[in-house]
GROMACS .gro file of C-alpha atoms in nm:
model
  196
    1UNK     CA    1  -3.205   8.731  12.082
    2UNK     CA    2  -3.491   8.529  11.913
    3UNK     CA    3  -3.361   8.691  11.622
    4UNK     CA    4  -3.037   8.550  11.632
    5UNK     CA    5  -3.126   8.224  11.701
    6UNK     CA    6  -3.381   8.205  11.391
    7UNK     CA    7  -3.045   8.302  11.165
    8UNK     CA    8  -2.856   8.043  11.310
    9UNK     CA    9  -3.154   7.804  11.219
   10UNK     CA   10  -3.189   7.945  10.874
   11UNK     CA   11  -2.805   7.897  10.805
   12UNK     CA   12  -2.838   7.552  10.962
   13UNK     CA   13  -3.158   7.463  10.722
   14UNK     CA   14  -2.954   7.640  10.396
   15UNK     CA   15  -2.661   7.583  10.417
   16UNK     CA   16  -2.498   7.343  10.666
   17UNK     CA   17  -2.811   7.085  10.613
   18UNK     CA   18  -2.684   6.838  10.816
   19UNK     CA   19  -2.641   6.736  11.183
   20UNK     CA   20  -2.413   7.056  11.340
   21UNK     CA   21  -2.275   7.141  11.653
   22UNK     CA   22  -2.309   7.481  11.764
   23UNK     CA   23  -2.011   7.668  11.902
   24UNK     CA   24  -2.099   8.018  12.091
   25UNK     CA   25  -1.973   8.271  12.383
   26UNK     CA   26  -2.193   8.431  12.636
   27UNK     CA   27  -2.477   8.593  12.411
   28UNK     CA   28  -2.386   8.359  12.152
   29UNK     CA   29  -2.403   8.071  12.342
   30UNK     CA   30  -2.788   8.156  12.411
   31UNK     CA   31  -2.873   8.209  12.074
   32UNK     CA   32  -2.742   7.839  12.029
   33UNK     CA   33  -2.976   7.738  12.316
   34UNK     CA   34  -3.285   7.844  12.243
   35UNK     CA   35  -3.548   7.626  12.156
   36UNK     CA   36  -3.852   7.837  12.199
   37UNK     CA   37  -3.974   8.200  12.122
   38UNK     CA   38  -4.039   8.300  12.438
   39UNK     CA   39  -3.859   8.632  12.630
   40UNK     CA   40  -3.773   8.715  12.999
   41UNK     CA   41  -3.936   9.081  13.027
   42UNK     CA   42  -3.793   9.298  13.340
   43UNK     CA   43  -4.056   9.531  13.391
   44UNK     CA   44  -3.853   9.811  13.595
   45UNK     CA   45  -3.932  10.144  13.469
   46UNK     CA   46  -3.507  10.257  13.578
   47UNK     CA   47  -3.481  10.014  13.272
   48UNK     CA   48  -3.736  10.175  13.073
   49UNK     CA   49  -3.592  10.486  13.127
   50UNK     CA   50  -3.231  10.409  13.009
   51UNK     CA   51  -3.381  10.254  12.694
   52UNK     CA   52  -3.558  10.540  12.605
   53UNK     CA   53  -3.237  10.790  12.678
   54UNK     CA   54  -3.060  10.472  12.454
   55UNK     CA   55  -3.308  10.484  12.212
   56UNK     CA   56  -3.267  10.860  12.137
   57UNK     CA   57  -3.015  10.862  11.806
   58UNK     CA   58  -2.840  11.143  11.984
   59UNK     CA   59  -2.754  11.035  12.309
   60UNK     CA   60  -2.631  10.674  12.169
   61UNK     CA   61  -2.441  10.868  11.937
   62UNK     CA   62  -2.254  10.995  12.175
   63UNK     CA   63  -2.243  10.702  12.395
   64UNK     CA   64  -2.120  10.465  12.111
   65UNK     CA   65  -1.840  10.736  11.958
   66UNK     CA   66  -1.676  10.697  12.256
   67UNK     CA   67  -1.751  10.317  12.332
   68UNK     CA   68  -1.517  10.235  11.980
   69UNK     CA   69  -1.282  10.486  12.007
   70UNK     CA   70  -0.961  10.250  12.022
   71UNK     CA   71  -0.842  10.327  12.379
   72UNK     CA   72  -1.147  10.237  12.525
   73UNK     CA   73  -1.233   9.951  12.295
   74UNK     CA   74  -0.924   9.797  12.449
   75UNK     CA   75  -1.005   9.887  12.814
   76UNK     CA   76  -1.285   9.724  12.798
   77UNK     CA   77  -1.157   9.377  12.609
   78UNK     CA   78  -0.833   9.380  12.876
   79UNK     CA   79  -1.121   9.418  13.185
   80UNK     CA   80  -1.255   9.085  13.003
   81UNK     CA   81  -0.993   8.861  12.907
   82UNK     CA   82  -0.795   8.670  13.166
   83UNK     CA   83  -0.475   8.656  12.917
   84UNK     CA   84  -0.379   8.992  12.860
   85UNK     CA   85  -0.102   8.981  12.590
   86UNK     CA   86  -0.462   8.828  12.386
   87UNK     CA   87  -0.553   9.189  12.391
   88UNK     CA   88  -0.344   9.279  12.074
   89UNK     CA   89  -0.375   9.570  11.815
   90UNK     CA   90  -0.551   9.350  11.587
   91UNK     CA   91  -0.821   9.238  11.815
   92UNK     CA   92  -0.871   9.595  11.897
   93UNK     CA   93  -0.926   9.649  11.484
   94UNK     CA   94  -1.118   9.320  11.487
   95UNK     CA   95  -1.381   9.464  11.709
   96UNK     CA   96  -1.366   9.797  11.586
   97UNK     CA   97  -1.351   9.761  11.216
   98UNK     CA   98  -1.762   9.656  11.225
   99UNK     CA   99  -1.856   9.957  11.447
  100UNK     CA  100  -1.740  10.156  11.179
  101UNK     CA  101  -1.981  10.017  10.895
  102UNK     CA  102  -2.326  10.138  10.811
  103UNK     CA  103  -2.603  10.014  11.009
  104UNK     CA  104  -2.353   9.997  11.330
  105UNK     CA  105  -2.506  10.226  11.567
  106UNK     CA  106  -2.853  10.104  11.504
  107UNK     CA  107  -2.737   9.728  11.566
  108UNK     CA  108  -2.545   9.917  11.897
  109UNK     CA  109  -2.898  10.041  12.026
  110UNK     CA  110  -3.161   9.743  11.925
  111UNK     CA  111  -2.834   9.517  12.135
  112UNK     CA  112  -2.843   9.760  12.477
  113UNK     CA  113  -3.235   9.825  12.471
  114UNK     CA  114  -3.328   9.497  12.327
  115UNK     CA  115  -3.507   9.260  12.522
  116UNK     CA  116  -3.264   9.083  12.781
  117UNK     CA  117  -3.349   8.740  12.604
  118UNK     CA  118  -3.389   8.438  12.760
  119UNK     CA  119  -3.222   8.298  13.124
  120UNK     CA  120  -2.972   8.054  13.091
  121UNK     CA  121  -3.135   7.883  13.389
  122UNK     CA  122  -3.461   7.866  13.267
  123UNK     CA  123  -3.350   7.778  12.908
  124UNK     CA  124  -3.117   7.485  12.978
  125UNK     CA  125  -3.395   7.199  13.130
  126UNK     CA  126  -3.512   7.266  12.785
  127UNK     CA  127  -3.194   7.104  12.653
  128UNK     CA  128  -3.142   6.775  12.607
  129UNK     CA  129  -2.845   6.794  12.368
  130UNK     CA  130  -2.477   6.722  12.474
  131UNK     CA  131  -2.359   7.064  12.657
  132UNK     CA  132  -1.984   7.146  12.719
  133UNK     CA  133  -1.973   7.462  12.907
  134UNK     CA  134  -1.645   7.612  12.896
  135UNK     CA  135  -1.592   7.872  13.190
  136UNK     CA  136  -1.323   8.100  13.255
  137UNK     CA  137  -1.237   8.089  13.653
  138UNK     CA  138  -1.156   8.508  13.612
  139UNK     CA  139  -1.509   8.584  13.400
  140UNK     CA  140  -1.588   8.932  13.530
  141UNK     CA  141  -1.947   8.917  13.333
  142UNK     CA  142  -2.052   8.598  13.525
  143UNK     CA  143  -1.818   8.508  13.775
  144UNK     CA  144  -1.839   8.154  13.861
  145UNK     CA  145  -1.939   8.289  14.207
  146UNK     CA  146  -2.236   8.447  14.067
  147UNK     CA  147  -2.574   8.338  14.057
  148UNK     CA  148  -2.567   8.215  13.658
  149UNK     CA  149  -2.196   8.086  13.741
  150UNK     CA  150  -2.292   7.877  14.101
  151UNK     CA  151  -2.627   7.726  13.867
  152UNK     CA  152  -2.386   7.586  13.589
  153UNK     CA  153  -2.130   7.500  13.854
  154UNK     CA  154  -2.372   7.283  14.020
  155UNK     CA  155  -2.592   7.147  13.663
  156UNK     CA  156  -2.352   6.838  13.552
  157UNK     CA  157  -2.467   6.680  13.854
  158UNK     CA  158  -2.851   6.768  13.774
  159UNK     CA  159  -2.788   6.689  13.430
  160UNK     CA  160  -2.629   6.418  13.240
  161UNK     CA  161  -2.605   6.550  12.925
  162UNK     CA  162  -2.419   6.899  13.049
  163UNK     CA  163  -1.974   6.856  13.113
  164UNK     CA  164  -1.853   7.132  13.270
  165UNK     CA  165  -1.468   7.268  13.232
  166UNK     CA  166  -1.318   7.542  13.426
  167UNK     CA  167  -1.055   7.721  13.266
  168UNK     CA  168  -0.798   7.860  13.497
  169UNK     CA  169  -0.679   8.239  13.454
  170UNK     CA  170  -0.914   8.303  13.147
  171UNK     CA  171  -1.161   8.590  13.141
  172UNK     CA  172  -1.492   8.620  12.951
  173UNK     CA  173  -1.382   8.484  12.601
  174UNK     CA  174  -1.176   8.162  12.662
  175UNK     CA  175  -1.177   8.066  12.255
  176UNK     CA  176  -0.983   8.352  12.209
  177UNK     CA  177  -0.864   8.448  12.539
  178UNK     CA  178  -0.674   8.090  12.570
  179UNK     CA  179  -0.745   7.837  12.285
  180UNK     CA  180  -0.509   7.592  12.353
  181UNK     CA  181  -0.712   7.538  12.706
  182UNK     CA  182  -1.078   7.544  12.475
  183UNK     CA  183  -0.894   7.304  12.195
  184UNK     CA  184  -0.737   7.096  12.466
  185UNK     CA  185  -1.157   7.034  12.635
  186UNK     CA  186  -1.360   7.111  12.328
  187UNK     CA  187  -1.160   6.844  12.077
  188UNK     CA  188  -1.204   6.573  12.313
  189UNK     CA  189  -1.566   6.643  12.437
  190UNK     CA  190  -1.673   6.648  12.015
  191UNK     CA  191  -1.507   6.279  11.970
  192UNK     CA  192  -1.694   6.158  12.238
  193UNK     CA  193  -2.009   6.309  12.113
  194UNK     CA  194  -1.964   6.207  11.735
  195UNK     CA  195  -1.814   5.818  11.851
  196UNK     CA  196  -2.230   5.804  11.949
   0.00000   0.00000   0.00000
């Protein structure tokens, strides 16, 4: 995860080099959050042990043949997004395409054995930048009902700087899942935040 956010600063520093906003979804979103290297370690040795069955070539092999094999890929993305005519052919290929190139299956194991990365609600009192948190009302990763979902339910009222949409009948991806309900929040929210 640290890794990811340390690209996002080096594009920021070479390229953008300016005042950005960053845009992310679940994992993403973190990644745009952090502020320090610092990791949440589970020490539960069931974890260990599926990380070292993960880490063994062979048996993630396996696992990840079958994980991008079309069918499933779009199982999985229609078990996640609230709009289900989002769920096209192409998205399917979108996903897939990358899990075909070199280097795929060892970015597949360092992502499931990987260190969790940091928790969202020990990471955001470090934030003190504007925060729009778009959440779809049918997430099944983290329902609103959930323990993450219930602590950004209740954080606008803890903290100014942190709006909070819901976004009815979207799943885990609203940007893609329903745009014209992200556009129709986001838009606004960045006018406010750029009128400063």
């Amino acid at each position: 995860m640290e890794d990811w956010a340390q690209l996002i600063l080096d594009f920021l520093d070479e390229i953008v080099q300016q005042p950005a906003v960053l845009v992310g979804n679940s994992v993403g979103s973190l990644a745009c959050a952090i502020v320090d290297d610092w990791r949440i370690k589970l020490l539960l040795p069931l974890l260990w042990f599926f990380d070292f069955l993960l880490k063994q070539r062979g048996i993630a092999s396996v696992i990840f043949e079958r994980v991008k094999q079309r069918d499933n890929l779009k199982d999985i993305l229609l078990s996640v997004y609230g709009n289900k005519a989002s769920v096209d052919d192409e998205l399917v290929e979108i996903i897939r395409e990358p899990a075909n190139d070199e280097g795929a299956l060892d970015a597949f194991i360092s992502i499931v054995t990987g260190p969790p990365g940091p928790n969202p609600v020990q990471l955001m009192p470090t934030v003190s930048m504007p925060v729009l948190v778009l959440w779809g009302d049918q997430d099944p990763f983290t329902p609103l009902d959930g323990p993450v979902g219930k602590y950004f339910s209740a954080l606008p009222s803890n903290a100014p700087n942190v709006s909070l949409s819901i976004l009815p009948g979207v799943g885990h991806c609203p940007h893609d899942d329903r745009p014209d309900l992200v556009h129709e929040k986001l838009l606004p929210w960045l006018d406010c935040i750029f009128s400063f």
